[in-house]
Short mmCIF file of C-alpha atoms and ligand atoms in Angstrom, two decimals:
data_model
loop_
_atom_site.label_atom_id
_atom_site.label_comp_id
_atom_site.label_asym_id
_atom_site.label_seq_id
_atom_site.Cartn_x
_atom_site.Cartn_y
_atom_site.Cartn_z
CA UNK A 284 26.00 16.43 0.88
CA UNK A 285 23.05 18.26 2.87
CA UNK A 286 21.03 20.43 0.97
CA UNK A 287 18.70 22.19 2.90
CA UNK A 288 15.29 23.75 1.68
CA UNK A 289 15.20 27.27 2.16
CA UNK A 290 11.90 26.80 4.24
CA UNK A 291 13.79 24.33 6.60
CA UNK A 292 16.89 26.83 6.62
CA UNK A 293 14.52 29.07 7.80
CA UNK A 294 12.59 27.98 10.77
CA UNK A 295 16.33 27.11 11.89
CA UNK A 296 17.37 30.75 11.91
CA UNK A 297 14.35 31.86 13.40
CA UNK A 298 14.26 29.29 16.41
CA UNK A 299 17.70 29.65 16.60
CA UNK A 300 17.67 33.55 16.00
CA UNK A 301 15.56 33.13 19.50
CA UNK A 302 18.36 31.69 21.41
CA UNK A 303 16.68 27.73 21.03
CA UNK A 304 19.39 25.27 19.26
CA UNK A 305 17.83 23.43 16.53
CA UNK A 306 18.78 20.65 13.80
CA UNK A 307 17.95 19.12 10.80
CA UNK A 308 16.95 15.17 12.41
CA UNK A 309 15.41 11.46 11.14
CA UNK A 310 14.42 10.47 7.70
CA UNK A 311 15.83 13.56 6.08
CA UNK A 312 19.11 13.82 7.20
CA UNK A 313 19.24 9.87 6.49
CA UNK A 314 18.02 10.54 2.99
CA UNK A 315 20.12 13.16 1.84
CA UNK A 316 23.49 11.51 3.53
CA UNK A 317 22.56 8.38 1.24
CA UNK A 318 22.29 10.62 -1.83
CA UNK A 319 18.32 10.63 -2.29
CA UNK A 320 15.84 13.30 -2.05
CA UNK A 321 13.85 13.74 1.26
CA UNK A 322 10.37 13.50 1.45
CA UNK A 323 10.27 15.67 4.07
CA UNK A 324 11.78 17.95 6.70
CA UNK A 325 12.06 17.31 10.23
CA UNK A 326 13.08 19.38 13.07
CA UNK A 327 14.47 18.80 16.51
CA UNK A 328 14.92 21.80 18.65
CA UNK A 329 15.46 22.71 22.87
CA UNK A 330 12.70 25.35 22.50
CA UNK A 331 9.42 23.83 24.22
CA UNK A 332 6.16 24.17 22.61
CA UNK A 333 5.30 27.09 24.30
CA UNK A 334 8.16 28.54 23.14
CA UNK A 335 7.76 27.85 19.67
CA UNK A 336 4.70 29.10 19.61
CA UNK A 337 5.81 32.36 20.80
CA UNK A 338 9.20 32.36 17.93
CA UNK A 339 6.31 31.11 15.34
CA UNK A 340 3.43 33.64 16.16
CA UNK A 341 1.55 34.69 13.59
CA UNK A 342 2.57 32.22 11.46
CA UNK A 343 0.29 29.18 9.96
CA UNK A 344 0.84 26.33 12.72
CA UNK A 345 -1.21 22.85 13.50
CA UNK A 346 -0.64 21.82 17.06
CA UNK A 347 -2.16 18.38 16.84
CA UNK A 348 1.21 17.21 18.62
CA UNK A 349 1.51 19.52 20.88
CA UNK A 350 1.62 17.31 24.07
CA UNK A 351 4.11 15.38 22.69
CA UNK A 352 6.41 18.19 21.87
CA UNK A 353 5.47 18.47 17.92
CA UNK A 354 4.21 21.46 16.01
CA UNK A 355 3.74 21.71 12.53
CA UNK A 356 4.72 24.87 10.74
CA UNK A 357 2.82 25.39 7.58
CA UNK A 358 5.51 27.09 5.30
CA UNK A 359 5.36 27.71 1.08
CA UNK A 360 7.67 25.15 0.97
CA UNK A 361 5.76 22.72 2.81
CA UNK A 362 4.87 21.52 6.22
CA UNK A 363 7.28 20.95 8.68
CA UNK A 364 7.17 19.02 11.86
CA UNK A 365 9.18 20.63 14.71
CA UNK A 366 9.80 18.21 17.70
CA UNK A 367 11.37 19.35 21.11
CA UNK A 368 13.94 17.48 22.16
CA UNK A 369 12.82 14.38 24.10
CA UNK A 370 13.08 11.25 26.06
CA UNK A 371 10.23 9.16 25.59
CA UNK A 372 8.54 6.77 27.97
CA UNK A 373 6.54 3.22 26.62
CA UNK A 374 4.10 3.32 24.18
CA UNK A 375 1.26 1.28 25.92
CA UNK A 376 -1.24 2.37 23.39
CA UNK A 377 1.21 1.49 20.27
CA UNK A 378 0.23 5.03 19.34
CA UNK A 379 1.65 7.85 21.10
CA UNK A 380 4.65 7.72 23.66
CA UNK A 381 3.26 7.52 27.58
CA UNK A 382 5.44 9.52 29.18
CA UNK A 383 7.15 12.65 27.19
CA UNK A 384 9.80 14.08 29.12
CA UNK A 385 11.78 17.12 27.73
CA UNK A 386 15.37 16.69 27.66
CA UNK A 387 18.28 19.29 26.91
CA UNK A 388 20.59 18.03 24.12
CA UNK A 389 19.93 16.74 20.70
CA UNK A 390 22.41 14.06 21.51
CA UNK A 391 19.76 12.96 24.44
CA UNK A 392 16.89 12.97 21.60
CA UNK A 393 18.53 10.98 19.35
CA UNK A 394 18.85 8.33 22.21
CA UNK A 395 14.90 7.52 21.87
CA UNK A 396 15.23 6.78 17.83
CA UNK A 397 14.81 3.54 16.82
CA UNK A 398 17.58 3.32 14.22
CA UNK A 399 20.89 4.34 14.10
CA UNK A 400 20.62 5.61 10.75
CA UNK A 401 17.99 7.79 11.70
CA UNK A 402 19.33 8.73 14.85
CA UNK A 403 21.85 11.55 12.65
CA UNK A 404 21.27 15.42 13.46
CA UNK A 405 22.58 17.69 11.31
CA UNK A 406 23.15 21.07 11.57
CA UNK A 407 23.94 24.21 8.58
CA UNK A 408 26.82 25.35 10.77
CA UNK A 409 27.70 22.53 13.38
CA UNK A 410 27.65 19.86 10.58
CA UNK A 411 26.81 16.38 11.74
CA UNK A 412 25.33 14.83 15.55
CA UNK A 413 25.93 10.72 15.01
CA UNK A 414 26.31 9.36 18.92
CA UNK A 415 25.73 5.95 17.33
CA UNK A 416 27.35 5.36 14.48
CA UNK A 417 24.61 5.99 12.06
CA UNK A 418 26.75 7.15 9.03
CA UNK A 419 29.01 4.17 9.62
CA UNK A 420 25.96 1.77 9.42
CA UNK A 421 24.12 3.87 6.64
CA UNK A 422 27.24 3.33 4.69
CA UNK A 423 27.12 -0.03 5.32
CA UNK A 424 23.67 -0.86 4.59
CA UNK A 425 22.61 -2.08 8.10
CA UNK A 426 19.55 -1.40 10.47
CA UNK A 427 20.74 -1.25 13.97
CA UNK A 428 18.82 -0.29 16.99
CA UNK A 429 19.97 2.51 19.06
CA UNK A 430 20.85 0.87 22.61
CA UNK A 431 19.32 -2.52 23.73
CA UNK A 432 17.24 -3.60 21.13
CA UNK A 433 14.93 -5.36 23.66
CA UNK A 434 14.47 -2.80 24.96
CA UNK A 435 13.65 -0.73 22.17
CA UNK A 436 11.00 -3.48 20.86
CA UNK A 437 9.59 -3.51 24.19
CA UNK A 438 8.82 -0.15 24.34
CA UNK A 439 7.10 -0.12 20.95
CA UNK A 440 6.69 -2.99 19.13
CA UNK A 441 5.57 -1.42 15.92
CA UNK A 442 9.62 -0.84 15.51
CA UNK A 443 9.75 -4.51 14.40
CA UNK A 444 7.74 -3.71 12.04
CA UNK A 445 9.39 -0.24 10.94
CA UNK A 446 12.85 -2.84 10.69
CA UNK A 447 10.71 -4.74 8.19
CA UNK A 448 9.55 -1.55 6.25
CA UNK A 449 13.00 0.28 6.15
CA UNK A 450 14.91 -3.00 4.74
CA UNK A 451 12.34 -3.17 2.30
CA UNK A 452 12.20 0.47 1.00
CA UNK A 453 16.23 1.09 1.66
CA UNK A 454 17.25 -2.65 0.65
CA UNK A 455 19.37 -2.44 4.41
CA UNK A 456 20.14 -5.84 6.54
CA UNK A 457 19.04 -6.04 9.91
CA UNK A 458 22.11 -6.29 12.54
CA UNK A 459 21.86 -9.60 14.00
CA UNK A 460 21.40 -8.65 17.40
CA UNK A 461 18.99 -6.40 16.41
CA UNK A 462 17.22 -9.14 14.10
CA UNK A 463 17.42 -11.51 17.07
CA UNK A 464 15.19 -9.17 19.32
CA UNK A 465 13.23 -8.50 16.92
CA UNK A 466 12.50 -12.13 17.02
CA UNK A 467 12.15 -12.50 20.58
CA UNK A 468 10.04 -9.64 20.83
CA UNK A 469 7.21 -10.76 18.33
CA UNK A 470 4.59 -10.54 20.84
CA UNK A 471 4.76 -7.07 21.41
CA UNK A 472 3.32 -6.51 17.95
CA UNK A 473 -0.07 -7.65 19.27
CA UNK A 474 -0.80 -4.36 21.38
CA UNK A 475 0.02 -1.82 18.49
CA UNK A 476 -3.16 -0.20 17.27
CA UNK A 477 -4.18 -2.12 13.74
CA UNK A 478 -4.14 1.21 11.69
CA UNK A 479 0.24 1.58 12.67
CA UNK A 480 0.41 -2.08 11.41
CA UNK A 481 -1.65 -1.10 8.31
CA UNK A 482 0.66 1.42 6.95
CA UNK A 483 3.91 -0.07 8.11
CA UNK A 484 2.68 -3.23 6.10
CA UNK A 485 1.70 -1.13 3.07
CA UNK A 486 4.75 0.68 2.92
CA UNK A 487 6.88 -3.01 3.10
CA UNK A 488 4.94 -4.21 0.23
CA UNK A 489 5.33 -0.82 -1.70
CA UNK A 490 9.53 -1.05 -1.42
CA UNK A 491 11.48 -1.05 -3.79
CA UNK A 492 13.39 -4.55 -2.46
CA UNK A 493 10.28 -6.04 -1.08
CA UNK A 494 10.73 -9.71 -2.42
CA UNK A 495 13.90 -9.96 -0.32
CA UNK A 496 12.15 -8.43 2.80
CA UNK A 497 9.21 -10.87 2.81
CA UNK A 498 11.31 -13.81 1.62
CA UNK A 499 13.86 -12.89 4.80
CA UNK A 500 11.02 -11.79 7.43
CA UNK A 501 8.19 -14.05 6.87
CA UNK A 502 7.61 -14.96 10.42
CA UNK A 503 7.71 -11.20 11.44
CA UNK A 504 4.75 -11.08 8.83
CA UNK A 505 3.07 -13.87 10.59
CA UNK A 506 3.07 -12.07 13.49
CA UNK A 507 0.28 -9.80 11.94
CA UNK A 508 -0.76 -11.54 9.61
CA UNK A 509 -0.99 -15.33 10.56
CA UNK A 510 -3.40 -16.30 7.50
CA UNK A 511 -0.31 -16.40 5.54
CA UNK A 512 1.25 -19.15 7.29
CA UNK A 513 -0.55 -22.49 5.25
CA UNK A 514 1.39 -20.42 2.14
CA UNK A 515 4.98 -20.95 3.38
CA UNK A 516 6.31 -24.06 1.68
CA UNK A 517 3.22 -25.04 0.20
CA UNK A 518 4.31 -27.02 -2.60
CA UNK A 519 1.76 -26.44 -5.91
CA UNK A 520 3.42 -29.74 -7.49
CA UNK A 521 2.04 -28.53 -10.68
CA UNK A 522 3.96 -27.79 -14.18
CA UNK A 523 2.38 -24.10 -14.53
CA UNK A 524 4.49 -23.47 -10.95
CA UNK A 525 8.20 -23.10 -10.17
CA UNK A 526 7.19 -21.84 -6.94
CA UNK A 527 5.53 -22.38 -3.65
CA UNK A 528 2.34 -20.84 -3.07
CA UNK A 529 4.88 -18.11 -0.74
CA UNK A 530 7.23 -17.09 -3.26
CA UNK A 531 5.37 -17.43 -5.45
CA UNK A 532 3.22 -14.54 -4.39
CA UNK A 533 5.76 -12.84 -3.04
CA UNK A 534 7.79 -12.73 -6.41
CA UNK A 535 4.30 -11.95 -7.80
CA UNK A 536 3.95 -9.01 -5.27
CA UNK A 537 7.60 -7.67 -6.93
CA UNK A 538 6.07 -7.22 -10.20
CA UNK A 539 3.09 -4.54 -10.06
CA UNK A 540 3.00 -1.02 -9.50
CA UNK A 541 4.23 0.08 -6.05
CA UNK A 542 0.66 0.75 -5.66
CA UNK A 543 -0.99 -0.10 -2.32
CA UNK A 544 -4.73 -1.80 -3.51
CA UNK A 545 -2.24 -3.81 -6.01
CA UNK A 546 0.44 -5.03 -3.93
CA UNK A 547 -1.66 -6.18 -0.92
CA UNK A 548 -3.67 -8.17 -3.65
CA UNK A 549 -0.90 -9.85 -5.20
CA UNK A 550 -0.02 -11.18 -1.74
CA UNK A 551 -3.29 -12.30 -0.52
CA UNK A 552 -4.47 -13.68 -4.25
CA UNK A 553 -3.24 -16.71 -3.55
CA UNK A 554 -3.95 -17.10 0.54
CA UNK A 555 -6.84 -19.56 0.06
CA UNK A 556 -4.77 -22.11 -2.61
CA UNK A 557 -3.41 -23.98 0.95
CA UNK A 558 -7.31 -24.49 2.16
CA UNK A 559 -8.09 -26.12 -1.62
CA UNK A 560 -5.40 -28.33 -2.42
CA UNK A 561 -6.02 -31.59 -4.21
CA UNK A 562 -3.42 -34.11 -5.72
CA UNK A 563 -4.86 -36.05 -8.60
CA UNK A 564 -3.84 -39.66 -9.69
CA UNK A 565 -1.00 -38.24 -11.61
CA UNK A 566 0.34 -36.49 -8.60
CA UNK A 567 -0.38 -33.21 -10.08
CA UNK A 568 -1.76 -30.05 -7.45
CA UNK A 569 -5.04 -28.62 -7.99
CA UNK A 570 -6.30 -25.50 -6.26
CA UNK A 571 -10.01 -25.55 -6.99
CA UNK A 572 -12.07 -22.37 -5.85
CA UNK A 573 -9.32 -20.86 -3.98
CA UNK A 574 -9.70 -17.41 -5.38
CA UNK A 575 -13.41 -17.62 -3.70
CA UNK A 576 -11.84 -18.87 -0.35
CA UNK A 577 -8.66 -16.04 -0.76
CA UNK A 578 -11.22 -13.84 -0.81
CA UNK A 579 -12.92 -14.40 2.54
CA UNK A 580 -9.87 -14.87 3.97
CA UNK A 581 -8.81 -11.71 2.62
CA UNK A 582 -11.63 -10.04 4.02
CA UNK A 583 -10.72 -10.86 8.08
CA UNK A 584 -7.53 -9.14 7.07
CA UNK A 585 -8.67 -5.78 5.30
CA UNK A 586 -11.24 -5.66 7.90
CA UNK A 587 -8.97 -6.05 11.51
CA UNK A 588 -6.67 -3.79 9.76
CA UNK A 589 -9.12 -1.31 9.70
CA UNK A 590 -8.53 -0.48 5.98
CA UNK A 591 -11.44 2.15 4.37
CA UNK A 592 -14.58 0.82 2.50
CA UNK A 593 -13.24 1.91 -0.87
CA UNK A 594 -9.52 0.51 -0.35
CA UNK A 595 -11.31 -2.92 0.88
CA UNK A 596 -13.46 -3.48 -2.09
CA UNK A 597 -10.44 -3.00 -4.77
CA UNK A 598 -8.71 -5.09 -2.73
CA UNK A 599 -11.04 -7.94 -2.21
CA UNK A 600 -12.23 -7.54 -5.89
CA UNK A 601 -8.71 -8.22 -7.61
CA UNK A 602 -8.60 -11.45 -4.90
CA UNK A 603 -11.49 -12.67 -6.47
CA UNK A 604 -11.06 -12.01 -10.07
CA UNK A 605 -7.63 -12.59 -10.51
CA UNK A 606 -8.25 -15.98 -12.30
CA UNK A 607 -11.05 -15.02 -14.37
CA UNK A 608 -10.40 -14.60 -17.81
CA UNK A 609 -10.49 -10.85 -18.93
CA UNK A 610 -12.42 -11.91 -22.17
CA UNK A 611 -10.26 -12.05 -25.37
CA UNK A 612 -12.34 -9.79 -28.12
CA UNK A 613 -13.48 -6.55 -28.35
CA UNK A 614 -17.11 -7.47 -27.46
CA UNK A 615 -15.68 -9.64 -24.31
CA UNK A 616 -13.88 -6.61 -22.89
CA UNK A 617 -16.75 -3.94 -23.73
CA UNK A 618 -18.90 -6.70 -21.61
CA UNK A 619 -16.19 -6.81 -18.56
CA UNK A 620 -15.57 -2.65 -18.80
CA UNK A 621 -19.77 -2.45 -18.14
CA UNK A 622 -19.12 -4.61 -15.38
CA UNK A 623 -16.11 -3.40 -13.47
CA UNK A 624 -14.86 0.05 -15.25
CA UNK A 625 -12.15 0.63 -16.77
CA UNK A 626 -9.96 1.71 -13.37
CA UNK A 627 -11.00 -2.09 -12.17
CA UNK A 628 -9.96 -3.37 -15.38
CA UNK A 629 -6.49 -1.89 -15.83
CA UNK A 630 -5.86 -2.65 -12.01
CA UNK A 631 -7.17 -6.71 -13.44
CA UNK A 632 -4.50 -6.57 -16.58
CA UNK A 633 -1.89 -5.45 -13.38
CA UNK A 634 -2.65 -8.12 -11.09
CA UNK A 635 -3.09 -10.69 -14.13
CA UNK A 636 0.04 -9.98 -15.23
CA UNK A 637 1.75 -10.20 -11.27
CA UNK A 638 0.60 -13.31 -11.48
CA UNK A 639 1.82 -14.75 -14.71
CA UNK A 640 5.49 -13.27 -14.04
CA UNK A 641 5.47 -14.58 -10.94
CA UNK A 642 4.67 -18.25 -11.62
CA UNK A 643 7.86 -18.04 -13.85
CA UNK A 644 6.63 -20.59 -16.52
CA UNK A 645 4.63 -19.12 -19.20
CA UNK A 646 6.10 -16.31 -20.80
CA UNK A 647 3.38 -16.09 -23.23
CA UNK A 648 0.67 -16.07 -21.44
CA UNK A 649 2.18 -12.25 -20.80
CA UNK A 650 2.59 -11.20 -23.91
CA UNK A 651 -0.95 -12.51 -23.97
CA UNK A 652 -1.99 -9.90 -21.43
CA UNK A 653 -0.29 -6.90 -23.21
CA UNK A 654 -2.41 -8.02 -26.23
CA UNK A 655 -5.07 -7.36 -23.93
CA UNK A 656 -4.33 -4.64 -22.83
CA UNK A 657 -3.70 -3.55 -26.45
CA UNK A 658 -7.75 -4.42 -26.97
CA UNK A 659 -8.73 -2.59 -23.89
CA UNK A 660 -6.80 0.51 -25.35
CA UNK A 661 -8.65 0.26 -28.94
CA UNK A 662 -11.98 -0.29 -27.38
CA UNK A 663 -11.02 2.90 -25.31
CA UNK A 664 -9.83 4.80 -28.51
CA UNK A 665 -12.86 3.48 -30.24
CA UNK A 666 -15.02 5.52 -27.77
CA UNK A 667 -17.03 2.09 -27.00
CA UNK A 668 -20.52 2.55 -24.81
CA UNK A 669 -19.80 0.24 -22.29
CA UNK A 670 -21.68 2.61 -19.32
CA UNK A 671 -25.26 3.56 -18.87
CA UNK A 672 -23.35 7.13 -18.64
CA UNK A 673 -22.69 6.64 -22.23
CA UNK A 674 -25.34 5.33 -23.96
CA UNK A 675 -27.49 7.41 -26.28
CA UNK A 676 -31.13 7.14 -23.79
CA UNK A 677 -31.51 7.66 -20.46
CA UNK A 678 -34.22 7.39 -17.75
CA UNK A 679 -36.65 10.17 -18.81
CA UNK A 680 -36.56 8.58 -22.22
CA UNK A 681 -37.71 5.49 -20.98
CA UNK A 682 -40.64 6.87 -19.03
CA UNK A 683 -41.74 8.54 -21.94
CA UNK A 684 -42.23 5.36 -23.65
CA UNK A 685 -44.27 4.54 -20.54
CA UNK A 686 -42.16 2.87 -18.84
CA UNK A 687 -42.09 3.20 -15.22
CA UNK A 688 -40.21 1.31 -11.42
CA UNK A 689 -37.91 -0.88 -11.79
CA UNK A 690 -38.17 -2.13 -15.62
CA UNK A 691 -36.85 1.58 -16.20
CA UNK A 692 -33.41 0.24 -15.08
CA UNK A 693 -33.73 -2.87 -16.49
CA UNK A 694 -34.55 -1.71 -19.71
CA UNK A 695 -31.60 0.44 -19.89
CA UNK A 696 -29.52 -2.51 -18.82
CA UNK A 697 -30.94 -4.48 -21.74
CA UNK A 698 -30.15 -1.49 -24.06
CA UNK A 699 -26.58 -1.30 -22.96
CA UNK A 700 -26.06 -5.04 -23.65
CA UNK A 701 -27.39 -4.81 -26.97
CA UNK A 702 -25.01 -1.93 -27.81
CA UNK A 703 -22.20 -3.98 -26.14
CA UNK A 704 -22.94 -7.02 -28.27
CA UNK A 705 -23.33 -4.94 -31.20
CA UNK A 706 -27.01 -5.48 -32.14
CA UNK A 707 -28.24 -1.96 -32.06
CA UNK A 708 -26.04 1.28 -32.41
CA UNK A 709 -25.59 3.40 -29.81
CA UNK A 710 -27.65 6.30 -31.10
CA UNK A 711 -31.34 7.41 -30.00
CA UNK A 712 -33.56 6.20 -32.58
CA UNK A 713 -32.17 2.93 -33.14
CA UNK A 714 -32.20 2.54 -29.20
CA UNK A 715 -35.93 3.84 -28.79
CA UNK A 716 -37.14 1.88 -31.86
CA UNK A 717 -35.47 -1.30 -29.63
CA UNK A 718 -36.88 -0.45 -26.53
CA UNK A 719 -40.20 -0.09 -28.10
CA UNK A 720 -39.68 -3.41 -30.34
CA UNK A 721 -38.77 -5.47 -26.66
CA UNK A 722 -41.64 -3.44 -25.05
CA UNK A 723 -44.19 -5.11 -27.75
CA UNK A 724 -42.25 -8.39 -27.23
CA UNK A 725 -43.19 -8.67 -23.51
CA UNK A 726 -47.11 -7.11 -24.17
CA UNK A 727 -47.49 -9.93 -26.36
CA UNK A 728 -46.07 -12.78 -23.96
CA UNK A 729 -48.14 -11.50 -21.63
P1 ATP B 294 10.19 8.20 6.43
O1 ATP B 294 9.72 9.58 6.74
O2 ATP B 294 10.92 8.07 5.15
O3 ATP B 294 9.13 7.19 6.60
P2 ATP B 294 11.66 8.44 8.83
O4 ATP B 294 12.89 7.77 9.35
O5 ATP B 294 11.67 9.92 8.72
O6 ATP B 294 11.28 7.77 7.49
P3 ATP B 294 9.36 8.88 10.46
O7 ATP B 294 8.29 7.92 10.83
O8 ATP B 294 9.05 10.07 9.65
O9 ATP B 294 10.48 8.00 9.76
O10 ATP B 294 10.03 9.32 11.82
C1 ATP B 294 11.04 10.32 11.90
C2 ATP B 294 12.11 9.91 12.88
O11 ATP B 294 11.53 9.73 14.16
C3 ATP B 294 12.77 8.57 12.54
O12 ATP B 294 13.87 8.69 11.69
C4 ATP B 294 13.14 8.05 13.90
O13 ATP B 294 14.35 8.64 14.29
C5 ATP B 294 12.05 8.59 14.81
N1 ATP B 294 10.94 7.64 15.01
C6 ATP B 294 9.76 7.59 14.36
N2 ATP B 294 8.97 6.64 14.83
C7 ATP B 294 9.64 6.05 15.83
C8 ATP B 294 9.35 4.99 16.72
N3 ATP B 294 8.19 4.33 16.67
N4 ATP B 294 10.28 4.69 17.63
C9 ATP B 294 11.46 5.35 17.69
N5 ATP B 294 11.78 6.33 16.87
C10 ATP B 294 10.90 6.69 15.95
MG1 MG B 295 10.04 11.24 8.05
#
């Protein structure tokens, strides 16, 4: 069953109203035939973008696509992206298609899609356009490319990728054939632009069936990502580990939030263990520093795939801590929260607790972290100072007492950590009275 919006129904009418068939195309019409909700609404339509334009004036439209045939009509009931009908060329720049040509049916459009089952059109009053078998398939569960799937990888390699992505979020099995090229076309993936392999990557890891899609593409991911390679079938031959240092992360990676900072550090946590591996006499695995080593190897990757500043450093900081104990009183976790925040911290219990699940040995250590997380919560409630936001002084108190430059700061920083490890209250007098008391201290050393 098809139910479309009443702001998609619309721009039908009206391009249609104008004389310019149009349908209902892609992700949507996949969606909705598999019983979920689209995301969003996508339009495929003979009127060129001139022509649209002129059936759209006066309306709110962005025409960053324009070359390419796409137009984005800004309705109530949310954008929509309206694409002429097309045949497109290579897509040397892994970005945008070379050559556009326009092309006169829907059934000729749906010949460039990657996927059969999101090569469907669908239409309010001509019902469904499936050339390729795309219900068949989307009944089926299978990802099959549309023509020659050589071809089609050829033309744009970050489809092998998109394969990867869809069989992760959908829970589909790639076609053989189409698996096969995918295989043989690898090398393709090296001229898309890093920022296309970016989000296909985040949205793999963010699927709902991801474990199975990085257990059953691994060498697609080492395509992109060859720093993962040392990880497959590196045995920890060590009793905290059922797993290799692979599935192991990658049954880690199941097990937080689909959230993208969290998932991409679940599967790079462990990337440096292969670089530190010792056997002792007892022919037990040890993995000294690796979270240090992860790290910078964690780093190359944020940083070729172009991720932002802010995205990098949660990233890179989870790699890094992820072994360190959170601290297991009150006054431990009040320390850590003044270091990190409490965002960092929660994303910490998250990653901490990846981890445990996904070694598959020590159930207690998680019940361990939800104790944790039970502290973290109390010391929340408890409305803790663990911020120079929150403490009782600030700056202009401190030059007052005549302080001045730097020992400003790092008196409040001295302050905080005696209200932290509870030996002053957080209130102004008892603060100033300790400021002046370690003031008097120093004058005296001096
Ligand atoms: P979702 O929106 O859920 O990510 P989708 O299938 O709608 O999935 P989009 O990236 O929105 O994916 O693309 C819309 C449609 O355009 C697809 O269904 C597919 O038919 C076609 N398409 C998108 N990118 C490509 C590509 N690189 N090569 C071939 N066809 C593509
Ligand atoms: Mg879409």
């Amino acid at each position: 069953m098809i139910r479309l919006p009443a702001h998609a129904a619309r721009a039908i009418e009206q391009l249609e109203g104008a004389g310019f068939e149009t349908w209902a195309v892609g992700g949507c019409v996949r969606d909705s035939l598999r019983g979920a909700t689209p995301h969003d609404w996508d339009l495929c339509t003979a009127a060129r973008p001139e022509q649209m334009k002129a059936v759209f004036a006066g309306k709110r439209v962005l025409e960053t696509g324009l070359k390419h045939g796409t137009l984005t009509l800004l309705t109530d009931g949310g954008p929509l992206e309206i694409t002429t009908f097309r045949a497109d060329g290579g897509y040397s720049d892994g970005r945008h298609p070379d050559a556009v040509r326009f092309v006169g049916s829907v059934e000729d459009d749906l010949a460039r899609r990657d996927f059969t089952v999101g090569a469907i059109a669908w239409h309010p009053v001509r019902g469904l356009c499936d050339p390729y078998g795309g219900l068949d398939d989307l009944q089926d569960g299978i990802l099959r490319a549309v023509g020659d799937p050589d071809a089609r990888f050829t033309e744009d390699g970050l489809r092998i990728l998109r394969a990867v992505r869809f069989a992760s979020q959908l829970g589909f099995a790639v076609e053989p054939q189409t698996a096969a090229a995918m295989r043989r076309q690898l090398g393709r993936l090296d001229c898309v632009a890093a920022e296309r392999v970016r989000e296909e990557l985040t949205r793999t890891l963010c699927g709902r069936f991801v474990q199975r899609a990085l257990l059953s593409y691994r060498d697609v991911l080492a395509a992109v990502l060859p720093e993962l390679v040392p990880m497959f079938d590196c045995a920890q031959q060590n009793p905290h580990h059922l797993y290799d240092v692979w599935e192991h992360s990658v049954r880690a990676v199941g097990q937080v939030p689909a959230v993208p900072a969290l998932r991409w550090a679940m599967l790079l946590h462990d990337c440096g263990k292969p670089a530190c591996k010792t056997i002792d006499e007892k022919g037990v695995g040890h993995f000294y520093g690796h979270p240090k080593v992860s790290r910078e190897i964690a780093e190359q990757i944020v940083q070729r795939l172009r991720f932002s500043g802010a995205e990098s450093a949660r990233i890179l900081l989870l790699v890094e801590q992820h072994d360190r104990p959170l601290g297991e009183n009150d006054k431990l976790v009040r320390r850590r929260l003044s270091q990190i925040g409490e965002a960092r911290f929660r994303d910490l219990l998250a990653i901490k607790k990846g981890d445990a699940v996904g070694q598959g040995t020590h159930p207690e250590d998680v019940a361990w972290l939800y104790g944790m997380e039970q502290c973290l919560d109390r010391v929340l409630a408890a409305d803790a100072c663990f911020s120079l936001r929150q403490l009782a002084v600030n700056g202009n108190d401190m030059l007052a007492l005549g302080l001045s430059g730097p020992a400003v700061g790092a008196m409040l920083h001295d302050l905080l950590r005696a209200v932290i490890d509870e030996q002053a209250d957080n209130t102004r007098g008892a603060l100033l009275t300790l400021a002046r008391a370690r003031m008097e201290e120093r004058h005296e050393q001096q």
